[in-house]
PDB file of C-alpha atoms in Angstrom:
ATOM      1  CA  ASP A   1      -7.407  14.018   4.789  1.00 56.00           C
ATOM      2  CA  ALA A   2      -4.096  14.865   4.015  1.00 64.00           C
ATOM      3  CA  LYS A   3      -2.562  13.645   1.233  1.00 85.00           C
ATOM      4  CA  THR A   4       0.967  13.887  -0.052  1.00 92.00           C
ATOM      5  CA  THR A   5       2.996  16.492  -2.610  1.00 94.00           C
ATOM      6  CA  GLN A   6       6.239  14.469  -4.627  1.00 96.00           C
ATOM      7  CA  PRO A   7       8.397  14.913  -7.575  1.00 97.00           C
ATOM      8  CA  PRO A   8       7.075  12.772 -10.269  1.00 96.00           C
ATOM      9  CA  SER A   9      10.616  11.702 -10.755  1.00 97.00           C
ATOM     10  CA  MET A  10      14.304  11.270  -9.452  1.00 97.00           C
ATOM     11  CA  ASP A  11      17.817  10.424 -10.368  1.00 96.00           C
ATOM     12  CA  CYS A  12      20.879   9.173  -8.680  1.00 96.00           C
ATOM     13  CA  ALA A  13      23.854   7.989  -9.254  1.00 97.00           C
ATOM     14  CA  GLU A  14      24.626   4.543  -8.102  1.00 97.00           C
ATOM     15  CA  GLY A  15      26.469   4.308  -4.682  1.00 96.00           C
ATOM     16  CA  ARG A  16      25.263   7.916  -3.600  1.00 97.00           C
ATOM     17  CA  ALA A  17      22.581   9.246  -1.319  1.00 97.00           C
ATOM     18  CA  ALA A  18      19.180  10.080  -3.189  1.00 98.00           C
ATOM     19  CA  ASN A  19      17.332  12.127  -1.521  1.00 98.00           C
ATOM     20  CA  LEU A  20      12.822  11.800  -1.652  1.00 98.00           C
ATOM     21  CA  PRO A  21      11.212  14.764   0.063  1.00 97.00           C
ATOM     22  CA  CYS A  22       7.761  15.144   0.290  1.00 97.00           C
ATOM     23  CA  ASN A  23       5.741  17.214   1.486  1.00 96.00           C
ATOM     24  CA  HIS A  24       2.380  16.788   3.411  1.00 94.00           C
ATOM     25  CA  SER A  25       1.796  20.311   4.971  1.00 93.00           C
ATOM     26  CA  THR A  26      -1.991  19.562   6.411  1.00 90.00           C
ATOM     27  CA  ILE A  27      -1.270  17.028   7.633  1.00 90.00           C
ATOM     28  CA  SER A  28      -2.780  16.379  11.462  1.00 86.00           C
ATOM     29  CA  GLY A  29      -1.183  16.353  14.652  1.00 85.00           C
ATOM     30  CA  ASN A  30      -2.482  12.260  15.228  1.00 80.00           C
ATOM     31  CA  GLU A  31      -0.696  11.216  11.421  1.00 85.00           C
ATOM     32  CA  TYR A  32       2.550   9.072  10.864  1.00 88.00           C
ATOM     33  CA  VAL A  33       3.924   9.916   7.558  1.00 92.00           C
ATOM     34  CA  TYR A  34       5.131   6.046   6.140  1.00 92.00           C
ATOM     35  CA  TRP A  35       6.891   5.376   3.069  1.00 95.00           C
ATOM     36  CA  TYR A  36       6.566   2.208   1.322  1.00 94.00           C
ATOM     37  CA  ARG A  37       8.028   1.744  -2.262  1.00 96.00           C
ATOM     38  CA  GLN A  38       6.813  -0.663  -5.634  1.00 95.00           C
ATOM     39  CA  ILE A  39       9.911  -2.820  -7.782  1.00 94.00           C
ATOM     40  CA  HIS A  40       8.107  -3.422 -11.142  1.00 86.00           C
ATOM     41  CA  SER A  41       4.821  -5.062 -10.870  1.00 81.00           C
ATOM     42  CA  GLN A  42       5.483  -6.367  -7.444  1.00 91.00           C
ATOM     43  CA  GLY A  43       3.573  -5.039  -4.106  1.00 93.00           C
ATOM     44  CA  PRO A  44       4.102  -2.050  -2.422  1.00 93.00           C
ATOM     45  CA  GLN A  45       6.721  -2.363   0.288  1.00 94.00           C
ATOM     46  CA  TYR A  46       7.290  -0.796   4.438  1.00 92.00           C
ATOM     47  CA  ILE A  47      10.607   0.716   4.672  1.00 94.00           C
ATOM     48  CA  ILE A  48       9.914   2.937   7.003  1.00 93.00           C
ATOM     49  CA  HIS A  49       7.576   5.386   9.377  1.00 91.00           C
ATOM     50  CA  GLY A  50       7.184   7.885  11.702  1.00 92.00           C
ATOM     51  CA  LEU A  51       5.197  10.087  13.705  1.00 90.00           C
ATOM     52  CA  LYS A  52       7.487  13.571  14.631  1.00 90.00           C
ATOM     53  CA  ASN A  53      10.965  12.147  15.499  1.00 86.00           C
ATOM     54  CA  ASN A  54      13.351  11.611  12.570  1.00 94.00           C
ATOM     55  CA  GLU A  55      13.535   7.465  12.117  1.00 95.00           C
ATOM     56  CA  THR A  56      16.325   4.789  11.069  1.00 96.00           C
ATOM     57  CA  ASN A  57      16.163   1.311  10.033  1.00 94.00           C
ATOM     58  CA  GLU A  58      17.914  -1.318   7.970  1.00 93.00           C
ATOM     59  CA  MET A  59      16.847   0.248   4.433  1.00 93.00           C
ATOM     60  CA  ALA A  60      16.771   4.225   5.140  1.00 96.00           C
ATOM     61  CA  SER A  61      16.259   7.033   7.297  1.00 97.00           C
ATOM     62  CA  LEU A  62      13.212   9.004   7.384  1.00 98.00           C
ATOM     63  CA  ILE A  63      14.045  13.267   8.457  1.00 97.00           C
ATOM     64  CA  ILE A  64      10.492  14.702   9.283  1.00 96.00           C
ATOM     65  CA  THR A  65      10.904  18.694  10.023  1.00 96.00           C
ATOM     66  CA  GLU A  66       9.911  20.091  12.718  1.00 94.00           C
ATOM     67  CA  ASP A  67       6.766  21.249  11.608  1.00 95.00           C
ATOM     68  CA  ARG A  68       5.975  18.123  10.509  1.00 95.00           C
ATOM     69  CA  LYS A  69       4.721  19.676   7.176  1.00 95.00           C
ATOM     70  CA  SER A  70       7.902  17.956   5.338  1.00 96.00           C
ATOM     71  CA  SER A  71       9.859  14.572   4.852  1.00 97.00           C
ATOM     72  CA  THR A  72      12.541  13.004   3.037  1.00 98.00           C
ATOM     73  CA  LEU A  73      13.041   9.887   3.017  1.00 98.00           C
ATOM     74  CA  ILE A  74      16.909   9.314   2.303  1.00 98.00           C
ATOM     75  CA  LEU A  75      18.497   5.767   0.922  1.00 97.00           C
ATOM     76  CA  PRO A  76      22.426   6.481   1.733  1.00 96.00           C
ATOM     77  CA  HIS A  77      23.492   4.158  -0.596  1.00 95.00           C
ATOM     78  CA  ALA A  78      21.836   3.758  -3.498  1.00 96.00           C
ATOM     79  CA  THR A  79      22.126   0.789  -5.554  1.00 96.00           C
ATOM     80  CA  LEU A  80      20.132  -0.756  -8.742  1.00 96.00           C
ATOM     81  CA  ARG A  81      18.137  -2.734  -7.212  1.00 95.00           C
ATOM     82  CA  ASP A  82      16.426   0.244  -5.530  1.00 97.00           C
ATOM     83  CA  THR A  83      14.934   1.713  -8.471  1.00 97.00           C
ATOM     84  CA  ALA A  84      11.370   1.929  -7.982  1.00 97.00           C
ATOM     85  CA  VAL A  85       8.647   4.258  -7.702  1.00 96.00           C
ATOM     86  CA  TYR A  86       8.486   5.073  -3.226  1.00 97.00           C
ATOM     87  CA  TYR A  87       4.964   6.088  -2.335  1.00 95.00           C
ATOM     88  CA  CYS A  88       5.247   8.880  -0.105  1.00 95.00           C
ATOM     89  CA  ILE A  89       1.765   8.673   2.836  1.00 91.00           C
ATOM     90  CA  VAL A  90      -0.171   9.817   6.043  1.00 88.00           C
ATOM     91  CA  ARG A  91      -2.203   7.802   7.549  1.00 81.00           C
ATOM     92  CA  PRO A  92      -4.289   7.903  11.431  1.00 73.00           C
ATOM     93  CA  TYR A  93      -2.708   5.510  13.794  1.00 65.00           C
ATOM     94  CA  ASN A  94      -6.072   4.842  14.243  1.00 62.00           C
ATOM     95  CA  ALA A  95      -6.680   1.559  11.915  1.00 50.00           C
ATOM     96  CA  GLY A  96     -10.306   2.224  11.528  1.00 55.00           C
ATOM     97  CA  ASN A  97      -9.543   5.373   9.316  1.00 51.00           C
ATOM     98  CA  ASN A  98      -7.625   3.280   6.505  1.00 56.00           C
ATOM     99  CA  ARG A  99     -10.183   3.806   4.232  1.00 55.00           C
ATOM    100  CA  LYS A 100      -8.562   7.218   3.699  1.00 60.00           C
ATOM    101  CA  LEU A 101      -5.520   6.039   2.416  1.00 70.00           C
ATOM    102  CA  ILE A 102      -4.556   8.296  -0.470  1.00 75.00           C
ATOM    103  CA  TRP A 103      -1.795   7.088  -2.456  1.00 83.00           C
ATOM    104  CA  GLY A 104      -1.263   8.616  -5.394  1.00 85.00           C
ATOM    105  CA  LEU A 105       1.628   8.114  -8.004  1.00 88.00           C
ATOM    106  CA  GLY A 106       4.526   8.733  -5.857  1.00 94.00           C
ATOM    107  CA  THR A 107       8.890   9.357  -7.269  1.00 97.00           C
ATOM    108  CA  SER A 108       9.685   7.033  -9.794  1.00 96.00           C
ATOM    109  CA  LEU A 109      13.327   6.675  -8.789  1.00 98.00           C
ATOM    110  CA  ALA A 110      16.106   5.266 -11.449  1.00 98.00           C
ATOM    111  CA  VAL A 111      19.334   4.307  -9.669  1.00 97.00           C
ATOM    112  CA  ASN A 112      21.974   4.533 -12.709  1.00 96.00           C
ATOM    113  CA  PRO A 113      25.225   3.272 -12.838  1.00 94.00           C
TER     114      PRO A 113
ATOM    115  CA  ASN B   1       6.743 -16.631   6.238  1.00 61.00           C
ATOM    116  CA  ALA B   2       5.252 -16.475   3.816  1.00 76.00           C
ATOM    117  CA  GLY B   3       3.375 -13.088   4.525  1.00 93.00           C
ATOM    118  CA  VAL B   4       0.769 -12.679   2.536  1.00 96.00           C
ATOM    119  CA  THR B   5      -0.549 -14.679  -0.423  1.00 96.00           C
ATOM    120  CA  GLN B   6      -2.019 -14.514  -3.326  1.00 97.00           C
ATOM    121  CA  THR B   7      -3.906 -16.504  -6.075  1.00 96.00           C
ATOM    122  CA  PRO B   8      -4.311 -16.559  -9.048  1.00 97.00           C
ATOM    123  CA  LYS B   9      -1.380 -14.315 -10.219  1.00 96.00           C
ATOM    124  CA  PHE B  10      -2.794 -14.029 -13.365  1.00 96.00           C
ATOM    125  CA  GLN B  11      -6.871 -13.724 -14.790  1.00 96.00           C
ATOM    126  CA  VAL B  12      -8.316 -13.675 -18.465  1.00 97.00           C
ATOM    127  CA  LEU B  13     -11.557 -13.060 -17.883  1.00 97.00           C
ATOM    128  CA  LYS B  14     -14.463 -13.101 -20.677  1.00 97.00           C
ATOM    129  CA  THR B  15     -17.253 -10.287 -19.447  1.00 98.00           C
ATOM    130  CA  GLY B  16     -19.918 -11.345 -17.404  1.00 97.00           C
ATOM    131  CA  GLN B  17     -18.110 -13.720 -15.795  1.00 97.00           C
ATOM    132  CA  SER B  18     -18.262 -14.209 -11.949  1.00 97.00           C
ATOM    133  CA  MET B  19     -14.299 -15.316  -9.966  1.00 96.00           C
ATOM    134  CA  THR B  20     -13.039 -15.130  -6.489  1.00 97.00           C
ATOM    135  CA  LEU B  21      -9.372 -13.877  -5.883  1.00 98.00           C
ATOM    136  CA  GLN B  22      -8.513 -15.335  -2.607  1.00 97.00           C
ATOM    137  CA  CYS B  23      -6.383 -14.250   0.235  1.00 98.00           C
ATOM    138  CA  ALA B  24      -4.317 -14.856   3.142  1.00 97.00           C
ATOM    139  CA  GLN B  25      -1.327 -13.979   5.763  1.00 96.00           C
ATOM    140  CA  ASP B  26       0.219 -15.395   8.332  1.00 95.00           C
ATOM    141  CA  MET B  27       1.091 -12.629   9.606  1.00 92.00           C
ATOM    142  CA  ASN B  28      -1.445 -13.158  12.454  1.00 91.00           C
ATOM    143  CA  HIS B  29      -2.968  -9.596  11.343  1.00 91.00           C
ATOM    144  CA  ASN B  30      -6.394  -8.309  12.620  1.00 90.00           C
ATOM    145  CA  SER B  31      -6.434  -5.675   9.030  1.00 89.00           C
ATOM    146  CA  MET B  32      -6.794  -6.374   6.128  1.00 93.00           C
ATOM    147  CA  TYR B  33      -7.366  -4.790   1.815  1.00 93.00           C
ATOM    148  CA  TRP B  34      -8.205  -5.479  -0.785  1.00 96.00           C
ATOM    149  CA  TYR B  35      -5.983  -2.885  -3.711  1.00 95.00           C
ATOM    150  CA  ARG B  36      -6.506  -1.856  -7.196  1.00 96.00           C
ATOM    151  CA  GLN B  37      -3.974  -0.351  -9.358  1.00 95.00           C
ATOM    152  CA  ASP B  38      -4.353   0.971 -13.102  1.00 94.00           C
ATOM    153  CA  PRO B  39      -1.443   2.657 -14.574  1.00 87.00           C
ATOM    154  CA  GLY B  40      -1.526   6.548 -14.440  1.00 82.00           C
ATOM    155  CA  MET B  41      -3.925   6.412 -11.571  1.00 83.00           C
ATOM    156  CA  GLY B  42      -2.413   5.458  -6.971  1.00 85.00           C
ATOM    157  CA  LEU B  43      -3.985   2.485  -5.242  1.00 91.00           C
ATOM    158  CA  ARG B  44      -6.960   3.216  -4.694  1.00 93.00           C
ATOM    159  CA  LEU B  45      -9.481   0.650  -2.324  1.00 92.00           C
ATOM    160  CA  ILE B  46     -11.686  -1.324  -3.148  1.00 95.00           C
ATOM    161  CA  TYR B  47     -12.763  -2.649   0.183  1.00 94.00           C
ATOM    162  CA  TYR B  48     -11.103  -3.879   4.489  1.00 92.00           C
ATOM    163  CA  SER B  49     -11.923  -5.732   6.982  1.00 92.00           C
ATOM    164  CA  ALA B  50     -10.752  -4.213  10.576  1.00 87.00           C
ATOM    165  CA  SER B  51     -10.728  -7.527  13.143  1.00 88.00           C
ATOM    166  CA  GLU B  52     -12.635 -10.552  12.053  1.00 90.00           C
ATOM    167  CA  GLY B  53     -15.847 -10.672  10.669  1.00 90.00           C
ATOM    168  CA  THR B  54     -16.191  -7.014   9.666  1.00 91.00           C
ATOM    169  CA  THR B  55     -15.974  -5.779   6.167  1.00 94.00           C
ATOM    170  CA  ASP B  56     -16.591  -2.015   4.663  1.00 92.00           C
ATOM    171  CA  LYS B  57     -15.628  -0.308   1.964  1.00 93.00           C
ATOM    172  CA  GLY B  58     -13.490   1.306   0.407  1.00 91.00           C
ATOM    173  CA  GLU B  59     -13.472   4.261  -3.021  1.00 89.00           C
ATOM    174  CA  VAL B  60     -14.021   1.013  -5.439  1.00 94.00           C
ATOM    175  CA  PRO B  61     -16.354  -0.900  -3.323  1.00 96.00           C
ATOM    176  CA  ASN B  62     -18.735  -0.973  -6.571  1.00 96.00           C
ATOM    177  CA  GLY B  63     -18.975  -4.588  -8.772  1.00 96.00           C
ATOM    178  CA  TYR B  64     -17.119  -6.506  -5.863  1.00 98.00           C
ATOM    179  CA  ASN B  65     -17.967  -7.999  -3.033  1.00 97.00           C
ATOM    180  CA  VAL B  66     -15.783  -9.022   0.069  1.00 97.00           C
ATOM    181  CA  SER B  67     -15.458 -12.376   2.651  1.00 97.00           C
ATOM    182  CA  ARG B  68     -12.991 -12.321   5.897  1.00 96.00           C
ATOM    183  CA  LEU B  69     -13.832 -16.265   6.009  1.00 90.00           C
ATOM    184  CA  ASN B  70     -12.082 -16.113   8.360  1.00 95.00           C
ATOM    185  CA  LYS B  71      -8.922 -14.205  10.695  1.00 95.00           C
ATOM    186  CA  ARG B  72      -6.018 -15.695   7.540  1.00 96.00           C
ATOM    187  CA  GLU B  73      -8.712 -15.361   4.813  1.00 97.00           C
ATOM    188  CA  PHE B  74      -9.781 -11.971   2.578  1.00 97.00           C
ATOM    189  CA  SER B  75     -11.389 -12.349  -0.428  1.00 98.00           C
ATOM    190  CA  LEU B  76     -12.166 -10.668  -3.637  1.00 98.00           C
ATOM    191  CA  ARG B  77     -15.077 -11.243  -5.026  1.00 98.00           C
ATOM    192  CA  LEU B  78     -16.308 -10.666  -9.222  1.00 97.00           C
ATOM    193  CA  GLU B  79     -19.775 -11.242  -9.802  1.00 94.00           C
ATOM    194  CA  SER B  80     -20.433 -10.013 -13.552  1.00 96.00           C
ATOM    195  CA  ALA B  81     -16.823  -8.735 -14.795  1.00 97.00           C
ATOM    196  CA  ALA B  82     -16.770  -5.535 -16.472  1.00 97.00           C
ATOM    197  CA  PRO B  83     -13.546  -4.628 -18.674  1.00 97.00           C
ATOM    198  CA  SER B  84     -13.773  -1.590 -16.099  1.00 97.00           C
ATOM    199  CA  GLN B  85     -12.144  -3.893 -13.517  1.00 98.00           C
ATOM    200  CA  THR B  86      -9.646  -5.214 -15.937  1.00 97.00           C
ATOM    201  CA  SER B  87      -6.209  -4.415 -12.958  1.00 97.00           C
ATOM    202  CA  VAL B  88      -3.906  -5.543 -10.537  1.00 97.00           C
ATOM    203  CA  TYR B  89      -5.365  -6.309  -8.107  1.00 98.00           C
ATOM    204  CA  PHE B  90      -3.226  -6.423  -4.035  1.00 97.00           C
ATOM    205  CA  CYS B  91      -4.071  -7.718  -0.780  1.00 97.00           C
ATOM    206  CA  ALA B  92      -2.887  -6.182   2.428  1.00 94.00           C
ATOM    207  CA  SER B  93      -2.552  -7.242   5.792  1.00 93.00           C
ATOM    208  CA  THR B  94      -1.366  -4.960   9.455  1.00 88.00           C
ATOM    209  CA  LEU B  95      -1.642  -6.030  12.183  1.00 83.00           C
ATOM    210  CA  GLY B  96      -4.376  -2.643  13.644  1.00 73.00           C
ATOM    211  CA  GLY B  97      -5.586  -1.851  16.315  1.00 65.00           C
ATOM    212  CA  THR B  98      -5.038   2.016  17.808  1.00 61.00           C
ATOM    213  CA  GLY B  99      -1.817   3.338  19.127  1.00 60.00           C
ATOM    214  CA  THR B 100       1.324   1.688  18.341  1.00 62.00           C
ATOM    215  CA  ALA B 101      -0.264  -1.037  16.665  1.00 59.00           C
ATOM    216  CA  GLY B 102      -2.518   0.809  14.583  1.00 61.00           C
ATOM    217  CA  SER B 103       1.095   2.367  13.138  1.00 66.00           C
ATOM    218  CA  TYR B 104       2.494  -0.514  11.654  1.00 73.00           C
ATOM    219  CA  GLY B 105       2.467  -1.312   8.074  1.00 82.00           C
ATOM    220  CA  TYR B 106       1.236  -2.655   5.535  1.00 88.00           C
ATOM    221  CA  THR B 107       1.918  -6.016   4.496  1.00 92.00           C
ATOM    222  CA  PHE B 108       0.868  -6.376   0.551  1.00 94.00           C
ATOM    223  CA  GLY B 109       1.459 -10.004  -1.887  1.00 96.00           C
ATOM    224  CA  SER B 110       2.521  -9.920  -5.141  1.00 95.00           C
ATOM    225  CA  GLY B 111      -1.005  -9.250  -7.126  1.00 96.00           C
ATOM    226  CA  THR B 112      -3.752 -11.287  -9.529  1.00 97.00           C
ATOM    227  CA  ARG B 113      -3.114  -9.037 -12.587  1.00 96.00           C
ATOM    228  CA  LEU B 114      -6.753  -9.599 -14.409  1.00 97.00           C
ATOM    229  CA  THR B 115      -7.675  -8.492 -17.772  1.00 97.00           C
ATOM    230  CA  VAL B 116     -11.804  -8.626 -18.737  1.00 97.00           C
ATOM    231  CA  VAL B 117     -12.531  -9.180 -22.965  1.00 97.00           C
TER     232      VAL B 117
END
């Protein structure tokens, strides 16, 4: 099962882009990369996911390297409300494999005024 | 849409007491999950239900039981609470299945903060 490695903490100035890296060097061909965030004491919130192509939605962009061994979540214009713990996880698309999800401790992003 | 609703939000139990944590989703999702989150540790899967009528153990099932009451509801029961079960419990759901549907992300509830004294 692919595990992920993220820096424990990062800082970002309000209004600037926040680029959160994630390493997943053992990712398998059928595993997606997912990003979630958890704002203080709330349940995790889904942000974005991708398989091999770059993805963008209203919240963020996801850049996956060509070899799929790492990815970057980009918050284009960070606000104070983006202060949260960000989790990068990999997951096979077969729902029966969900018991193998490894969440890790994520990256604690602090957006500063 | 309410999404995933968990009750209660807070609970204090004495060692040995029992209780049931309730979870309901209104998104017509097939798969539901119970996680616990402890300080300094990531989310850990307790039990999951891939579809109505099925349940399976996750990473840390000891001391817990679950019931998938129907497609909407998935409850977690502590038969004899222990201080080690003090934690924040999250219920989650996803569309489930394989292929594109199986790739959808999870929707989480707001959590139940349980203290066992």
